[in-house]
Short mmCIF file of C-alpha atoms in Angstrom, two decimals:
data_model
loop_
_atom_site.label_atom_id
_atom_site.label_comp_id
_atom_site.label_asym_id
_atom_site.label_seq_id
_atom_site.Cartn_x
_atom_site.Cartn_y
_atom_site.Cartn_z
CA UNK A 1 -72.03 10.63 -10.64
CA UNK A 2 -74.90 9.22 -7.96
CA UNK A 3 -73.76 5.44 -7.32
CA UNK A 4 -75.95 2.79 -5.05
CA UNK A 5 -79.35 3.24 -4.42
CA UNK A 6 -79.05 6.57 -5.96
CA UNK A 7 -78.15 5.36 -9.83
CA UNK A 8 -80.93 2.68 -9.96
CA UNK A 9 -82.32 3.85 -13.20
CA UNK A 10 -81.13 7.70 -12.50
CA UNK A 11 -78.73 9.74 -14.03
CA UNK A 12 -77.23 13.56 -12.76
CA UNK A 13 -79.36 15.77 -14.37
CA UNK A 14 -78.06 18.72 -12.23
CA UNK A 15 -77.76 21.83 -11.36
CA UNK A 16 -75.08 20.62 -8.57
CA UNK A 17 -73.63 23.38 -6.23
CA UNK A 18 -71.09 23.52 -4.12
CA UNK A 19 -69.92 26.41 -1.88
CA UNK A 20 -67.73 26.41 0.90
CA UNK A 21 -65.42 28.64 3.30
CA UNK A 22 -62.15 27.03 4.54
CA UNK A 23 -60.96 28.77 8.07
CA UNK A 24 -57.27 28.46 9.02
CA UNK A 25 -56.82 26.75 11.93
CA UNK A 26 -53.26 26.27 12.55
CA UNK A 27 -50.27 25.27 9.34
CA UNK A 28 -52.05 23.28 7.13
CA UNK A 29 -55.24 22.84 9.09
CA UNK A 30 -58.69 24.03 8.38
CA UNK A 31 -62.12 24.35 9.84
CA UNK A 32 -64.34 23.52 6.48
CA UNK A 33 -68.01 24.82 6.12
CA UNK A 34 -70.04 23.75 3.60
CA UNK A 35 -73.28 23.93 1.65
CA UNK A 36 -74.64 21.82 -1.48
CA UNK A 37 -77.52 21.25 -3.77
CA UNK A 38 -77.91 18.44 -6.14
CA UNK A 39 -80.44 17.05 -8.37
CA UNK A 40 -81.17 13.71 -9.74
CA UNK A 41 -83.25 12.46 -12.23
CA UNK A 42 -84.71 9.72 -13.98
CA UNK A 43 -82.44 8.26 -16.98
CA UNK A 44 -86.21 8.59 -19.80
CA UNK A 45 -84.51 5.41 -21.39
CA UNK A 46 -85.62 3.35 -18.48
CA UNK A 47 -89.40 3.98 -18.86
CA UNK A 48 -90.63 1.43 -21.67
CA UNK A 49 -94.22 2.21 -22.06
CA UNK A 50 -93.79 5.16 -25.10
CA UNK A 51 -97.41 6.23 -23.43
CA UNK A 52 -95.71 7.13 -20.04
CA UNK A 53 -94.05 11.05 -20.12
CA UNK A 54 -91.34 11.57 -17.19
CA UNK A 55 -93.19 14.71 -15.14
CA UNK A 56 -90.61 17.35 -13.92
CA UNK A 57 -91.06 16.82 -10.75
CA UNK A 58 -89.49 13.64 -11.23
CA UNK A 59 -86.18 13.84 -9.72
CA UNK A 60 -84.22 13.58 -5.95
CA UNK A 61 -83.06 16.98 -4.71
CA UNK A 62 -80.48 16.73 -1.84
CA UNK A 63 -79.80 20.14 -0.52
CA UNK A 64 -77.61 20.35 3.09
CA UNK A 65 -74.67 21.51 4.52
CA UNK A 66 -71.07 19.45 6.81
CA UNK A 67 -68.51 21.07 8.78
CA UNK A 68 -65.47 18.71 8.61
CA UNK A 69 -61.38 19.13 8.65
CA UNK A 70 -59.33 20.01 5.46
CA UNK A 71 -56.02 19.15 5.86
CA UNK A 72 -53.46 20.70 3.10
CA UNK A 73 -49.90 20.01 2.03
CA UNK A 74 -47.41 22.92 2.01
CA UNK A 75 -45.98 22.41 -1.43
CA UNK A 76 -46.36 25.33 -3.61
CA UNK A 77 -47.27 25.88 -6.67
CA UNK A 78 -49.04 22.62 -6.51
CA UNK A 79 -50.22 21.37 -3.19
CA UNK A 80 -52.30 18.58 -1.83
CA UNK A 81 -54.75 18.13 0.28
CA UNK A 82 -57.49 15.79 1.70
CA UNK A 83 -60.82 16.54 3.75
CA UNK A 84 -63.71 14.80 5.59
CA UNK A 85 -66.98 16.19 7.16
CA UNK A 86 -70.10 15.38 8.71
CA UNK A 87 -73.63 17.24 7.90
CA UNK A 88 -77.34 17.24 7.66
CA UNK A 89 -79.21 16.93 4.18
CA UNK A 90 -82.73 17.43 3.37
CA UNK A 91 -83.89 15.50 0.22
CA UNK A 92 -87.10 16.48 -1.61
CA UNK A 93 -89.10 14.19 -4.30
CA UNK A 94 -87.36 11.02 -3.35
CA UNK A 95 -86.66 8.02 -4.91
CA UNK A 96 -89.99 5.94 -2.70
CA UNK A 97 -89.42 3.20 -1.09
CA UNK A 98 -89.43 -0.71 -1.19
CA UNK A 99 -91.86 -1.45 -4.23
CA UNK A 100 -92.35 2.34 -5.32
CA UNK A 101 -90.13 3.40 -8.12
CA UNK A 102 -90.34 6.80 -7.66
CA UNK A 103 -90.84 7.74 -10.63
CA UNK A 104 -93.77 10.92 -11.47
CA UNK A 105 -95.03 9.93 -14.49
CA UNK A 106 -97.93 12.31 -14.94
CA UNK A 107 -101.22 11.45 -13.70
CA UNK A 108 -99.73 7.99 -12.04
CA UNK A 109 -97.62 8.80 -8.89
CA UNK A 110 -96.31 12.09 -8.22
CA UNK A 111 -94.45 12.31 -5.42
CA UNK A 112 -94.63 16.65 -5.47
CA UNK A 113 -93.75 17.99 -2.08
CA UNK A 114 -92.25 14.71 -0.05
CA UNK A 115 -89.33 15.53 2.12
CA UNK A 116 -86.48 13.54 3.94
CA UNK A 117 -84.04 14.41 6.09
CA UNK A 118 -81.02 12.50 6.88
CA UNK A 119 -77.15 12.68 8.59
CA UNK A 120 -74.17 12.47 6.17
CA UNK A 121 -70.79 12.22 5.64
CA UNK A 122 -68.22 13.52 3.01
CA UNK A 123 -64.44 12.77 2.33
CA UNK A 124 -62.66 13.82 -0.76
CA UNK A 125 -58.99 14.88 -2.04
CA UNK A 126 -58.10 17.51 -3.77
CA UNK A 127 -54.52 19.44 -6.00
CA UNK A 128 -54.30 23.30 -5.29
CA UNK A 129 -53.01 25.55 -8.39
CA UNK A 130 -51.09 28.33 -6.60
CA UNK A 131 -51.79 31.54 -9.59
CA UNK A 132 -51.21 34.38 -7.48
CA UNK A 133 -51.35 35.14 -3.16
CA UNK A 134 -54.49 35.22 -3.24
CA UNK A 135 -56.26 33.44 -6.79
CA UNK A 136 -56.12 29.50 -7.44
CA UNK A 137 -57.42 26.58 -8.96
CA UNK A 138 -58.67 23.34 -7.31
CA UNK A 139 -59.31 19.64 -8.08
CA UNK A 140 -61.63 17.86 -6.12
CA UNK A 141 -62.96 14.68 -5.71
CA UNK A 142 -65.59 13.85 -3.14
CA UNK A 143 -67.52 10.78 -2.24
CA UNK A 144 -70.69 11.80 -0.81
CA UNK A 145 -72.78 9.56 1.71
CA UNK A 146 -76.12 10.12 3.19
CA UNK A 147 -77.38 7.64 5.96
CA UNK A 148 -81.46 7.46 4.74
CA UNK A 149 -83.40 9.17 2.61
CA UNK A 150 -86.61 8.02 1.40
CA UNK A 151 -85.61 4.54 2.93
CA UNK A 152 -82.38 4.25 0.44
CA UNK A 153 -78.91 5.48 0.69
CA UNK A 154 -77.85 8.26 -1.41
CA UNK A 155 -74.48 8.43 -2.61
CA UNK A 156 -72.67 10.77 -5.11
CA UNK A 157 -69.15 11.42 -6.07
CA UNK A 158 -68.72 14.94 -8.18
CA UNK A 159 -65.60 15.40 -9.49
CA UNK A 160 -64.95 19.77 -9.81
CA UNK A 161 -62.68 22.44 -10.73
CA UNK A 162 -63.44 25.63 -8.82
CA UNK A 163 -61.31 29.13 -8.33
CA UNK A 164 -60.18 29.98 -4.54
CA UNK A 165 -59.93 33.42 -3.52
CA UNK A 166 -57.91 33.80 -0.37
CA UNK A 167 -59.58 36.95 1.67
#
């Protein structure tokens, strides 16, 4: 779900990715390691002119990685726990800046091969599924922040279900 600067006439068009390692610290406290992709995309409804087609390079790819602290609740089966991070992303087709929509409509525009970088931030809470020692199920919700990129903010909260395998 891309909110802000981000959703202006966009919509999550995906793929999104999300992989991470989790490294025990001490009870309850983790060293978290991340890496992401994402991709956003123009919402065709917002271009009026029937004449204009939406090229595929039309779309925001944020790709980037955060190290943060997960912190974890020691119920089981079901457990809680929350987590926040800092990181680096690199965005590439951006949304343009002040007066550019952004959009690649072919032969008017394309925006092919422009890269951003920017700092970020992530915090997000999640419920663990104890199944077995070492299988689960999680619930996350994140909220997503980068500083700058392409002169906006870019902002995204993915809501996921993924399996943990404890090594």
């Amino acid at each position: 779900m891309p909110v802000g600067d981000l959703s202006d006439g966009t919509r999550a068009v995906g793929p999104s990715f999300l992989a991470g390692v989790a490294i025990p610290v001490d009870m309850g406290y983790f060293l978290l390691v991340e890496g992401h992709h994402s991709r956003f995309g123009f919402d065709e409804e917002e271009i009026l002119d029937p004449n204009e087609r939406v090229d595929s390079d039309a779309a925001t790819k944020l790709t980037g990685g955060n190290v943060g602290l997960l912190i974890e609740g020691i119920a089981d089966p079901v457990g809680f726990y929350g987590h926040g991070g800092v990181g680096w992303t690199r965005g590439n087709g951006g949304t343009g800046g002040a007066g550019d929509t952004g959009r690649s409509v072919e032969g008017v525009g394309a925006r092919t091969g422009t890269d951003d970088h920017s700092f970020m931030f992530v915090i997000g809470l999640g419920v663990n599924i104890t199944i077995d020692d070492n299988l689960g199920l999680t619930l996350n919700v994140r909220y997503n922040h980068v500083r700058d990129m392409f002169d906006e903010r870019a902002q995204w909260v993915p809501v996921t279900v993924s399996a943990v395998i404890r090594l």
